[in-house]
mmCIF file of C-alpha atoms in Angstrom:
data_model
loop_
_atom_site.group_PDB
_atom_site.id
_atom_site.type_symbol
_atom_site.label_atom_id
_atom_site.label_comp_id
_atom_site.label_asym_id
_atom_site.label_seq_id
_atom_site.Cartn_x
_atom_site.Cartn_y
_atom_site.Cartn_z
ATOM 1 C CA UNK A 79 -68.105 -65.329 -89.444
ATOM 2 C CA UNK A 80 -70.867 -65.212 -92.033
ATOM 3 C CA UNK A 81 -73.210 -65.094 -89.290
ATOM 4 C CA UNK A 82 -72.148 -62.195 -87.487
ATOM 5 C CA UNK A 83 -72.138 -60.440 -90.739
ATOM 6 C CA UNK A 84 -75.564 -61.817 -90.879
ATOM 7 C CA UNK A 85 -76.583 -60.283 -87.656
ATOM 8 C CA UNK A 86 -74.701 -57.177 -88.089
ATOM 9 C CA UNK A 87 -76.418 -56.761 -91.191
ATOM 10 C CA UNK A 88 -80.288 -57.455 -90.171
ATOM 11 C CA UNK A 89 -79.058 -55.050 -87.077
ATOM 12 C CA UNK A 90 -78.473 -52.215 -89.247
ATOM 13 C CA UNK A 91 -81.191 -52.608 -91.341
ATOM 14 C CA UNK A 92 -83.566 -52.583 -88.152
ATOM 15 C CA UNK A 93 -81.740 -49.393 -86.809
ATOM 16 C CA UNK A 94 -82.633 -47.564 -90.295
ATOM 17 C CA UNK A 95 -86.401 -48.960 -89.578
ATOM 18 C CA UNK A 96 -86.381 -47.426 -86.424
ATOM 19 C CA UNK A 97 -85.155 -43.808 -87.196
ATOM 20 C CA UNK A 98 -87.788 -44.194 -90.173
ATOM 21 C CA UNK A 99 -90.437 -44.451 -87.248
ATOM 22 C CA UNK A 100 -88.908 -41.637 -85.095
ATOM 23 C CA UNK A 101 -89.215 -39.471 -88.535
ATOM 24 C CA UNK A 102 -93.017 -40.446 -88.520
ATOM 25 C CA UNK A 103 -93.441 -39.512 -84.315
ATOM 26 C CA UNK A 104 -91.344 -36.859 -84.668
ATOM 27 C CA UNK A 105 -93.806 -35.526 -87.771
ATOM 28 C CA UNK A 106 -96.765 -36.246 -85.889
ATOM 29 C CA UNK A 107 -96.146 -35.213 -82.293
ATOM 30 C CA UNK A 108 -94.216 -32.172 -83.181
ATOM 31 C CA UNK A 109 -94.981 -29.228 -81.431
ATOM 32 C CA UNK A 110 -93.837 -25.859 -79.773
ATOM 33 C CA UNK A 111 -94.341 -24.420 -76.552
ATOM 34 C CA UNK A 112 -95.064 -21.333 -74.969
ATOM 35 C CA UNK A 113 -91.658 -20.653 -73.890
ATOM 36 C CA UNK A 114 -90.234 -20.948 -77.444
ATOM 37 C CA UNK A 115 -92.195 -17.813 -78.389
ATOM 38 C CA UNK A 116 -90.217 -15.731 -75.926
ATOM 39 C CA UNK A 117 -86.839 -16.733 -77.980
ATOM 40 C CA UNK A 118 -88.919 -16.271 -81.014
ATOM 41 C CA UNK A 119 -90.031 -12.015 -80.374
ATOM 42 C CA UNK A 120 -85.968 -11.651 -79.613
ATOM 43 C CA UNK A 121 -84.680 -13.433 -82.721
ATOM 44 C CA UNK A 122 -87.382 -11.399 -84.678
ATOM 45 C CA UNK A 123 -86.310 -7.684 -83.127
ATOM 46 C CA UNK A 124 -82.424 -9.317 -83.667
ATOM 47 C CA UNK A 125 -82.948 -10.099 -87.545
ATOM 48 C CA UNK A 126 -84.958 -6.595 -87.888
ATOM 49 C CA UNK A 127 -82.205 -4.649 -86.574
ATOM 50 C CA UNK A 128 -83.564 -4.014 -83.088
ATOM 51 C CA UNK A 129 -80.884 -5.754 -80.624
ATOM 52 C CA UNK A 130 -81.055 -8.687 -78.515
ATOM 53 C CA UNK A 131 -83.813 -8.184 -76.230
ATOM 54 C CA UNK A 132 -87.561 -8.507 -75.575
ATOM 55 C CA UNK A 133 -88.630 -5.310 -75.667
ATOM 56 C CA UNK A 134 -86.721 -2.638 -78.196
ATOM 57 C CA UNK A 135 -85.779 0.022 -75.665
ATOM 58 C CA UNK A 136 -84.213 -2.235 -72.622
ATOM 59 C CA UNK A 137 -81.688 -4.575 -73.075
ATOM 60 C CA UNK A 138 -82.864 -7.264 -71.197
ATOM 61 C CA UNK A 139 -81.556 -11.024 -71.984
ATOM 62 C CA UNK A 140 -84.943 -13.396 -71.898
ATOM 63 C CA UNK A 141 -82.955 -16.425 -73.344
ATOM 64 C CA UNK A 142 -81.652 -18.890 -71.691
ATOM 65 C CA UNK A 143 -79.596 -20.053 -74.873
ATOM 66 C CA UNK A 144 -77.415 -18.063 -76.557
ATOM 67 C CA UNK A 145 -76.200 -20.596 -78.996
ATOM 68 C CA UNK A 146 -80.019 -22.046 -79.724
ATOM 69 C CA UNK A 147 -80.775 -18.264 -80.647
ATOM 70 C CA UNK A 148 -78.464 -17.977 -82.787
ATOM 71 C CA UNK A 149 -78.939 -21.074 -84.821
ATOM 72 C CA UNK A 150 -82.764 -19.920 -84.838
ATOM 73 C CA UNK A 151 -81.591 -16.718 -86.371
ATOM 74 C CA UNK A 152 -79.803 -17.719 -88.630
ATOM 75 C CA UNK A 153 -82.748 -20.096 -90.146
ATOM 76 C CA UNK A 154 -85.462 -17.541 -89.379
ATOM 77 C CA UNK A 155 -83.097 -15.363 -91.519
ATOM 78 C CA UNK A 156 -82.921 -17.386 -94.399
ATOM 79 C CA UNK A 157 -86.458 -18.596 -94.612
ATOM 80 C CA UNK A 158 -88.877 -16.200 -92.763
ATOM 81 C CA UNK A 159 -90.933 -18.286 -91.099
ATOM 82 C CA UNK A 160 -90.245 -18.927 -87.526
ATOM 83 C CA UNK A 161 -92.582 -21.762 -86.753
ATOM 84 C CA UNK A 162 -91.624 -24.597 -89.394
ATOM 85 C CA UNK A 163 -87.685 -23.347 -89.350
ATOM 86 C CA UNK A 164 -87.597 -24.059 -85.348
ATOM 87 C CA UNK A 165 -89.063 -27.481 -86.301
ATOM 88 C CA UNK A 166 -87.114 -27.977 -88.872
ATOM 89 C CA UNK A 167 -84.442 -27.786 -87.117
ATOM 90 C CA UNK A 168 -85.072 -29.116 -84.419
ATOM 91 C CA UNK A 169 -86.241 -32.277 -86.240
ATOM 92 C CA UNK A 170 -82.977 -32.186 -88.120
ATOM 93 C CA UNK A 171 -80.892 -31.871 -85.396
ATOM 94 C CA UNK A 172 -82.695 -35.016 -83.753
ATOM 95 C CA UNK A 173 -82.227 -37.486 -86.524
ATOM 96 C CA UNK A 174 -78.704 -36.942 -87.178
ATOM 97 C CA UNK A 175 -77.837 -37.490 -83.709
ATOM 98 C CA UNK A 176 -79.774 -40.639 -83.449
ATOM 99 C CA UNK A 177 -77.943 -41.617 -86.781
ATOM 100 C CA UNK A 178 -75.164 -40.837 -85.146
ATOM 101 C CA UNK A 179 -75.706 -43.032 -82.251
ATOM 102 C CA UNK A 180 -76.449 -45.814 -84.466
ATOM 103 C CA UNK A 181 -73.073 -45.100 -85.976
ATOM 104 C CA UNK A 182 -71.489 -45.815 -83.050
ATOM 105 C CA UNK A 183 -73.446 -48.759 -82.017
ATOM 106 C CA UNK A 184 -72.875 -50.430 -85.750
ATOM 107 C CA UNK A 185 -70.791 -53.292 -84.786
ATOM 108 C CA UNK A 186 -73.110 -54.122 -81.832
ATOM 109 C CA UNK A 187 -76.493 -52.977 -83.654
ATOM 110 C CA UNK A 188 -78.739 -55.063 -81.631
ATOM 111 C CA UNK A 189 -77.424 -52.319 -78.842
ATOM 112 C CA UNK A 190 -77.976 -49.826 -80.842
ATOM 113 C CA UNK A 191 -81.598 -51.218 -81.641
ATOM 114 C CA UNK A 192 -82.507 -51.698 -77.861
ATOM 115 C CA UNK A 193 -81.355 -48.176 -76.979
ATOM 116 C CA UNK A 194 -82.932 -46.199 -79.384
ATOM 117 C CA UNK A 195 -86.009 -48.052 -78.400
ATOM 118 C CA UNK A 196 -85.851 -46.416 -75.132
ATOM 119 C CA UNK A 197 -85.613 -43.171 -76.497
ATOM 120 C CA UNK A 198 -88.799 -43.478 -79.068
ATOM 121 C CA UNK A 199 -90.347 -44.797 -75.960
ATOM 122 C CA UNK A 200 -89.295 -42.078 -73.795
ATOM 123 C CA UNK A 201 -92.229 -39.314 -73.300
ATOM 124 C CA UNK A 202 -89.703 -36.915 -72.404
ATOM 125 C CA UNK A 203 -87.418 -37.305 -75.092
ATOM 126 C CA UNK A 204 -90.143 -37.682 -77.932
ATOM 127 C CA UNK A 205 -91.428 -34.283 -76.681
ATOM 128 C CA UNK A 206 -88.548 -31.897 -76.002
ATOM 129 C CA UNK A 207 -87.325 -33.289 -79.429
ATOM 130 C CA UNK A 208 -89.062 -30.992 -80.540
ATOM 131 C CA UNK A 209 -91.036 -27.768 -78.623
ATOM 132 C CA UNK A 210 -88.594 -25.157 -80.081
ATOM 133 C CA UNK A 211 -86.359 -25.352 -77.119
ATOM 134 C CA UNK A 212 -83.223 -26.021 -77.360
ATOM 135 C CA UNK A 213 -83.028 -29.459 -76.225
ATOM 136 C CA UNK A 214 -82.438 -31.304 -79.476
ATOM 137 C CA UNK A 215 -79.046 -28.650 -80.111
ATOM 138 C CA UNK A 216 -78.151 -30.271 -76.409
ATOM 139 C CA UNK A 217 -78.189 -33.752 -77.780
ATOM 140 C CA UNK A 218 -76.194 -32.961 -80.428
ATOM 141 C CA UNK A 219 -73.007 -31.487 -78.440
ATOM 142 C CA UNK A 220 -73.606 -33.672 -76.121
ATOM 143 C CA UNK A 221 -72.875 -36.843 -77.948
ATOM 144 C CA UNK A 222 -70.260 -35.059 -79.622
ATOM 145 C CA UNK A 223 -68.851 -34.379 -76.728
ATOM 146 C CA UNK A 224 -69.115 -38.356 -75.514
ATOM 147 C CA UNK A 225 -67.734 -39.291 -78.829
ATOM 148 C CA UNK A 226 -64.891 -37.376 -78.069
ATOM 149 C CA UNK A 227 -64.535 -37.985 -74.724
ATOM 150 C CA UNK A 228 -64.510 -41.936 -75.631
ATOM 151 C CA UNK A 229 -61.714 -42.013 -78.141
ATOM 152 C CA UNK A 230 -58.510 -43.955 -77.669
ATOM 153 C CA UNK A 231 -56.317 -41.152 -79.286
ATOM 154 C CA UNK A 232 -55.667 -38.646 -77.374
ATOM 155 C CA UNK A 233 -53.352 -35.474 -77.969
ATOM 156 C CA UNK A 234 -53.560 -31.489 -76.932
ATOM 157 C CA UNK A 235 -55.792 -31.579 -80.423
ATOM 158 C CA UNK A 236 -57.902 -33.850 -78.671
ATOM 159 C CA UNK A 237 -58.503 -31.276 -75.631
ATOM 160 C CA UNK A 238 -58.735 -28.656 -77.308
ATOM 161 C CA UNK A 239 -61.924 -30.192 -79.256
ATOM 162 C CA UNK A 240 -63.399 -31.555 -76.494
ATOM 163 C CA UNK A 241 -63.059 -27.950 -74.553
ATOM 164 C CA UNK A 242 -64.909 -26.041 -77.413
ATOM 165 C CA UNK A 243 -67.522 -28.600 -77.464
ATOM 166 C CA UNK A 244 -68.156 -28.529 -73.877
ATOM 167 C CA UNK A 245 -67.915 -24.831 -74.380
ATOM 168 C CA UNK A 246 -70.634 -24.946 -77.242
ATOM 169 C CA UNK A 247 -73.036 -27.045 -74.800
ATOM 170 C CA UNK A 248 -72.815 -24.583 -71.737
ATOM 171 C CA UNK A 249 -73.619 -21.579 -74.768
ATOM 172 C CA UNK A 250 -76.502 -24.054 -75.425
ATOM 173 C CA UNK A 251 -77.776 -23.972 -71.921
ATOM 174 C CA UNK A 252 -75.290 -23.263 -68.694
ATOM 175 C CA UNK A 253 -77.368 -26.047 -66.738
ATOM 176 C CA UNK A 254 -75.257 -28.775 -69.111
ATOM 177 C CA UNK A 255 -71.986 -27.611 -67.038
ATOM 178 C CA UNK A 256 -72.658 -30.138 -64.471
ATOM 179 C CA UNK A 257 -72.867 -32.963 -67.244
ATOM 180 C CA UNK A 258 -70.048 -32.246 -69.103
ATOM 181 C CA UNK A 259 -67.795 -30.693 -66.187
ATOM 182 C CA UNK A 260 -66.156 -33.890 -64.148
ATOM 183 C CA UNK A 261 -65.377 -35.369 -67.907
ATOM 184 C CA UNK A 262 -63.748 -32.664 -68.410
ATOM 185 C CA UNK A 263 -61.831 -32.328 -65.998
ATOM 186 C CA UNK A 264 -60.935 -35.945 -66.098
ATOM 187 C CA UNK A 265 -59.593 -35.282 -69.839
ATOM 188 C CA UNK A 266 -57.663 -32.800 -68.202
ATOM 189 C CA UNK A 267 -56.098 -34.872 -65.647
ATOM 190 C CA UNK A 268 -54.698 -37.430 -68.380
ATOM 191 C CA UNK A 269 -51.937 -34.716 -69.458
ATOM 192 C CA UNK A 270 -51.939 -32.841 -65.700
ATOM 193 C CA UNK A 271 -49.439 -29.698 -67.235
ATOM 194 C CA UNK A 272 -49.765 -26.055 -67.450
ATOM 195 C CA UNK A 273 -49.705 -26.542 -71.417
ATOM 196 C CA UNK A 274 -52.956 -28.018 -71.024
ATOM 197 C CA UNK A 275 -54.688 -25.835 -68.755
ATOM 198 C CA UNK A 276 -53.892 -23.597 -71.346
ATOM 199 C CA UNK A 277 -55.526 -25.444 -73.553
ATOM 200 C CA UNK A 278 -58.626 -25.995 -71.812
ATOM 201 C CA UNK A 279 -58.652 -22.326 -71.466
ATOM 202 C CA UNK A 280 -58.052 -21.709 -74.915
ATOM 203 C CA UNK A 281 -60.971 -23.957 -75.837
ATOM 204 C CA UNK A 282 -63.400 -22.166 -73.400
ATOM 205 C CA UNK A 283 -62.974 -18.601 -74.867
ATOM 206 C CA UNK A 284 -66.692 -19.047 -76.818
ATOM 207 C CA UNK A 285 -68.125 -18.802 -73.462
ATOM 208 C CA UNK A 286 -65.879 -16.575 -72.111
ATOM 209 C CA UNK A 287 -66.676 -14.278 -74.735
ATOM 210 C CA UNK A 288 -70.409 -14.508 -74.371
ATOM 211 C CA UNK A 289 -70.169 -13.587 -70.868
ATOM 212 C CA UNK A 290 -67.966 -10.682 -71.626
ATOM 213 C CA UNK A 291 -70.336 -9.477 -74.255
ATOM 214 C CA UNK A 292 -73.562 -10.271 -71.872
ATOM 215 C CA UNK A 293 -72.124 -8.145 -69.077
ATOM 216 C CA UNK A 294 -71.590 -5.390 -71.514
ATOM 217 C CA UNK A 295 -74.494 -5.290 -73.333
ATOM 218 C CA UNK A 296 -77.120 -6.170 -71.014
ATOM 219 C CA UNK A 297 -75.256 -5.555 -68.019
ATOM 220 C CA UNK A 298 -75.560 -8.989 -66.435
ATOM 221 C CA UNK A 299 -73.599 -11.984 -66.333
ATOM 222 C CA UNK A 300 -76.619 -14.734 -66.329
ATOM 223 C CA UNK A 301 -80.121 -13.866 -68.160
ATOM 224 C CA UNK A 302 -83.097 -12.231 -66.558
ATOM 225 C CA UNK A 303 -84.801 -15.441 -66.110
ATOM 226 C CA UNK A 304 -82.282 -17.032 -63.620
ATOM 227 C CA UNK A 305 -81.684 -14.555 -61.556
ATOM 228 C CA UNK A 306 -85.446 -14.426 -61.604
ATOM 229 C CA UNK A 307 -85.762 -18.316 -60.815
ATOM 230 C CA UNK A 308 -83.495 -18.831 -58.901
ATOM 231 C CA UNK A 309 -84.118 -15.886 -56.723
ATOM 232 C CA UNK A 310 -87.639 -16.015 -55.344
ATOM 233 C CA UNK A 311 -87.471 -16.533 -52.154
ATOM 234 C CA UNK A 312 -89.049 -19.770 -51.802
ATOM 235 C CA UNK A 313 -87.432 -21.843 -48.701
ATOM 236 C CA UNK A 314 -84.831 -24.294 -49.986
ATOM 237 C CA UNK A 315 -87.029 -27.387 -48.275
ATOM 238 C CA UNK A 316 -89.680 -26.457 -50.159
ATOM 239 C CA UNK A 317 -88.176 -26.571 -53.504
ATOM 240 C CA UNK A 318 -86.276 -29.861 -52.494
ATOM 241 C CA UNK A 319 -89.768 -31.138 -52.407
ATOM 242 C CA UNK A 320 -90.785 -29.647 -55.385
ATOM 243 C CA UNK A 321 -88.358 -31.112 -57.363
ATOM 244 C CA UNK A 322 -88.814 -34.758 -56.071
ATOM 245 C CA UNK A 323 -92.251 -33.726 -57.207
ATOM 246 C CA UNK A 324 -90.640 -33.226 -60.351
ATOM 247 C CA UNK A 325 -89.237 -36.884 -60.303
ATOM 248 C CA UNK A 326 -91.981 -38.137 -59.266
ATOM 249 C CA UNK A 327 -94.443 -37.404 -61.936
ATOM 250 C CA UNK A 328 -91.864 -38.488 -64.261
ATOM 251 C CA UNK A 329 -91.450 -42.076 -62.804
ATOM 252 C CA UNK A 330 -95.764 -41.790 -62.609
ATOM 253 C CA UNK A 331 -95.934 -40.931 -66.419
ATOM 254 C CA UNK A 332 -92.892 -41.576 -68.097
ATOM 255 C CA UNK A 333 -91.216 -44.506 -65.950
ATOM 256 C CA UNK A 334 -88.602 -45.466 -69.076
ATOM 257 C CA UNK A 335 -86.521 -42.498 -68.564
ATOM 258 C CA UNK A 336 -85.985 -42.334 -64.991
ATOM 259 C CA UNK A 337 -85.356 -46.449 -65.090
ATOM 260 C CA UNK A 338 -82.772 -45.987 -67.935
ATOM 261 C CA UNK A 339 -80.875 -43.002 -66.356
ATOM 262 C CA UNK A 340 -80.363 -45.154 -62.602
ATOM 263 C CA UNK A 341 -79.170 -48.130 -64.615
ATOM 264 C CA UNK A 342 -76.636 -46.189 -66.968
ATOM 265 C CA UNK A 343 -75.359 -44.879 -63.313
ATOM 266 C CA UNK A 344 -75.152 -48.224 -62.176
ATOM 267 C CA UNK A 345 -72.798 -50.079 -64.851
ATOM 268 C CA UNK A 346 -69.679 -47.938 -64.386
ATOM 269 C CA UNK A 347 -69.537 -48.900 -60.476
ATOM 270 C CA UNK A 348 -70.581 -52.863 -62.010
ATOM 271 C CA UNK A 349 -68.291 -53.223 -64.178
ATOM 272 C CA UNK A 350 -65.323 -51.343 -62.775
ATOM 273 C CA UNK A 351 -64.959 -48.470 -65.517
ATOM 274 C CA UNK A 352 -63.116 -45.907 -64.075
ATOM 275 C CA UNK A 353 -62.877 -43.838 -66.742
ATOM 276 C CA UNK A 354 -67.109 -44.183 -67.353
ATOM 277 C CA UNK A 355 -67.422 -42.627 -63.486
ATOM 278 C CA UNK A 356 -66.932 -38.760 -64.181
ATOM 279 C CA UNK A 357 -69.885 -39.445 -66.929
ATOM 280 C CA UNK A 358 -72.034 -41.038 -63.968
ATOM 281 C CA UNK A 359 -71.149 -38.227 -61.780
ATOM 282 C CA UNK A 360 -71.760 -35.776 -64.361
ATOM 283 C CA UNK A 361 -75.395 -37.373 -64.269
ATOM 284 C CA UNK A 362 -76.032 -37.572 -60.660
ATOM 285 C CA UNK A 363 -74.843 -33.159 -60.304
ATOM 286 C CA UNK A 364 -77.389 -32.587 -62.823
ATOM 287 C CA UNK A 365 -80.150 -34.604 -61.490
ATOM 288 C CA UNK A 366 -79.469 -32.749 -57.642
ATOM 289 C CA UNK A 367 -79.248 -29.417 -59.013
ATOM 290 C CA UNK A 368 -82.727 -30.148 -60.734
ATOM 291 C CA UNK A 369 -84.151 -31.067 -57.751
ATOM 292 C CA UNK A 370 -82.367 -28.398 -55.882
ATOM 293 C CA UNK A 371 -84.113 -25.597 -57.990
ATOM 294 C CA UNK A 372 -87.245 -27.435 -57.804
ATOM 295 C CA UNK A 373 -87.577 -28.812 -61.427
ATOM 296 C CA UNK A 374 -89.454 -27.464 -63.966
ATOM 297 C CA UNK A 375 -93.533 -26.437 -64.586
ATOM 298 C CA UNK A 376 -92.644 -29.315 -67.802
ATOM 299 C CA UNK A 377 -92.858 -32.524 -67.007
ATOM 300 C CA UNK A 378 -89.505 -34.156 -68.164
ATOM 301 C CA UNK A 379 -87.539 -31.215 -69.983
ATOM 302 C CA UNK A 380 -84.840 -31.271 -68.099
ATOM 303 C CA UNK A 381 -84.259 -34.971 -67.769
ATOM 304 C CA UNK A 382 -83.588 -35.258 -71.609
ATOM 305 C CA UNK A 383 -79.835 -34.767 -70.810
ATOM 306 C CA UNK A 384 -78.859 -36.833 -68.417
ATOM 307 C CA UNK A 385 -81.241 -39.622 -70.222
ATOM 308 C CA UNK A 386 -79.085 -39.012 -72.995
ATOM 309 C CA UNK A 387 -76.087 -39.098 -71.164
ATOM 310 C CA UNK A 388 -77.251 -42.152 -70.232
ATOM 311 C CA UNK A 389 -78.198 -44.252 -73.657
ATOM 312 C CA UNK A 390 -74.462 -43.105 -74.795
ATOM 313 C CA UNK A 391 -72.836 -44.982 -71.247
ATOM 314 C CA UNK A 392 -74.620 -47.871 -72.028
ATOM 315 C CA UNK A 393 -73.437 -48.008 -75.564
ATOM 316 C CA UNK A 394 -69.943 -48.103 -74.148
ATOM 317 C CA UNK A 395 -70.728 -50.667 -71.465
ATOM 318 C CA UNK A 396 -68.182 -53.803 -72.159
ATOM 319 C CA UNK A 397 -71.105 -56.311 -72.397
ATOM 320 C CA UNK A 398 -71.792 -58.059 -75.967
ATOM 321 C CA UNK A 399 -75.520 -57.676 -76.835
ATOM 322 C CA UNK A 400 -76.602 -60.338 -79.278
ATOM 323 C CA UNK A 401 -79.842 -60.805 -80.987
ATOM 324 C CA UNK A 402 -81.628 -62.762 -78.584
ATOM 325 C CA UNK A 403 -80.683 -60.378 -75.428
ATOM 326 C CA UNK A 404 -80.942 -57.235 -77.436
ATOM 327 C CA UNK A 405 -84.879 -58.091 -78.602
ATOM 328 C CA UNK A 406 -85.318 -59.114 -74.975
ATOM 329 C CA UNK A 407 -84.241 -55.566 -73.625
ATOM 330 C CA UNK A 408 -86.313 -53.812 -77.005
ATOM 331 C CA UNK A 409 -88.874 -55.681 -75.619
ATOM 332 C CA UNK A 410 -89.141 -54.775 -72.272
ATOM 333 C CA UNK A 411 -88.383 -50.881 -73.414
ATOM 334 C CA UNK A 412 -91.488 -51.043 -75.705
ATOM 335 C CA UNK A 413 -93.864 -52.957 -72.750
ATOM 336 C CA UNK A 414 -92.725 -50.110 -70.146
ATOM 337 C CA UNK A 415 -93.470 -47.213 -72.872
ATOM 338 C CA UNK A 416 -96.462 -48.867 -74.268
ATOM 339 C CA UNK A 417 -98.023 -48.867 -70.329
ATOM 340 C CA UNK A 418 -97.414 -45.424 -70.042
ATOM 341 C CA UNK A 419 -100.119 -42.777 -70.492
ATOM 342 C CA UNK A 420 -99.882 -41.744 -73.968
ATOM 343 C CA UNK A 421 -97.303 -43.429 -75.418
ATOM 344 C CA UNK A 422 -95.325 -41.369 -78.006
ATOM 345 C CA UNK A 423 -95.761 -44.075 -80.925
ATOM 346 C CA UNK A 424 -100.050 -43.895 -80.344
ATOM 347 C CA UNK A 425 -99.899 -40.201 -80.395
ATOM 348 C CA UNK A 426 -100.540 -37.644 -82.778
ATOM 349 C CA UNK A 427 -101.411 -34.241 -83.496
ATOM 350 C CA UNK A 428 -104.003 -33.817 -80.846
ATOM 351 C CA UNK A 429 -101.477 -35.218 -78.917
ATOM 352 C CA UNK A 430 -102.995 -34.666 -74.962
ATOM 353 C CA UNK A 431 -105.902 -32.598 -76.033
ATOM 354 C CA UNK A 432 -108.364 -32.664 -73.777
ATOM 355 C CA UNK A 433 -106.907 -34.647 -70.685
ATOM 356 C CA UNK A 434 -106.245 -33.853 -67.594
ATOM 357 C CA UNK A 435 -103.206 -35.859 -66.753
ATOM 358 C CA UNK A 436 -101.088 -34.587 -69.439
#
């Protein structure tokens, strides 16, 4: 007994090392990207009294994420300066759901350790944690929503929750539907009665709203950018290939992410967890939509989900990780990040600068 304390102990105390470190990456690789700028002019004409929009006189939605803007707002509000709030934030946002995970992870901390080694080793991760997109506020809701969706008590209180959050994560960015749908609807299915539909319904009114107000206001159901995306044109083989593109140069430059997501897909079928499967099918929707629309000109953004997705399955695997197999799998995370180009925990502010394979 004394040693398992023992272990859980040094396990903890390792897991506050390592979110330590990701505050020092974090600090030196943090950056934002063009795209964040666009979200920036329409918080700026919103706080100023100027509506919504990118330019003053049309009402024109150029966001992607309603909830992200108004979280931005609300800082750039209160501090008026757009560039450090964003990271702030963003930062913030980051460490408290990586405290969160080793929360969860506390009585098996060498788990914990291993997994949040893969994520301080992940390229992608370490740089949309960051970027003033709105990828660290997906995190967030999204292991809320896991947290949820994992606990043992479970009453019309509990569906109701876990319907707002997934509600909160599609206001965050629509795309996260396919992640968070088929657990939904498998929460659902435990009570199977009109009372809960209801509920479901009832906790799906913030989105409801937003589309109500987005179709009056600007007129359109979906902002400017998808229907400008996702309507060019472009023959659907070609953007299937495009998007296995997209996979591609992740396995080529950040191999750790795409390894991490196919395993966490793999243990639910292993080890027979039924209940784990509408998680792993949540994962493999997103990943074929993304290749569907062809991916993304950044290399990685939007496999940050379903990679996430993916370090809270395995926490929830039914497999004991002790010290011995959880430094082995730390191990191996570190030896696969460390051999990619630019590894996150090497980098800093001139992070890329100059190279052409970045």
């Amino acid at each position: 007994l004394m040693r398992v304390k023992w272990e859980q102990w040094m396990g903890i105390g390792v897991i506050v090392l390592l979110l330590a470190v990701f505050s020092w990456v974090l600090y030196r690789t943090a950056w934002l990207c063009d795209d964040a700028y666009i979200t920036f002019r329409t918080v700026d004409h919103f706080i100023n009294g100027h509506g919504m929009r990118w330019n003053i006189a049309e009402r024109v939605q150029s966001f992607t994420h309603p909830l992200w803007f108004f979280l931005l707002s609300a800082g750039f509000l209160l501090s008026g300066a757009c560039y450090y709030t964003a990271l702030g934030i963003s930062v913030a946002l980051t460490l408290i759901t990586l405290a969160g995970i080793g929360w969860v992870a506390r009585r098996e901390p060498f788990k914990g350790i291993s997994l949040l080694a893969v994520l301080l080793f992940s390229r992608a991760f370490v740089d949309y944690s960051t970027s003033g997109l709105e990828n660290p506020l997906s995190h967030t809701l999204l292991f809320v929503f896991l947290v949820l969706c994992g606990r043992t008590e479970r009453g019309y209180g509990w569906l109701l929750a876990t319907s707002m959050v997934a509600a909160f994560a599609l206001l965050t960015r629509l795309d996260l539907g396919l992640l968070v749908f088929p657990c939904l609807v498998h929460a659902w299915s435990r009570f199977r009665d009109r009372r809960a539909l209801a509920i479901v319904a009832l906790g799906l009114m913030p989105l409801v709203a937003w589309f109500a107000f987005s179709l009056f206001y600007y007129g359109f159901l979906f902002p400017n950018t998808a229907y400008a995306k996702l309507g060019t044109g472009i023959p659907a083989g070609e953007l299937w290939m495009q998007g296995l593109r997209y996979l591609q140069n992740s396995l080529t430059r950040d191999p750790l992410t795409l390894i991490v997501i196919v395993t966490a897909l793999c243990f639910p079928f292993v080890f027979r967890q039924r209940n784990r499967i509408p998680a792993a099918l949540g994962i493999v929707l997103y990943l074929v939509y993304s290749v569907r629309i062809g991916g993304d000109f950044m290399s990685g953004r939007f496999l940050t989900p379903p990679l996430f997705f993916s370090v809270l399955l395995l926490i929830r695997m039914p497999v004991r990780i002790g010290p011995k197999t959880g430094i082995g799998l730390t191990i191996a995370a570190v030896l696969i990040g460390m051999a990619t180009p630019h590894p996150p925990l090497l980098s800093g502010p001139q992070y890329g600068q100059g190279h052409d394979d970045v």
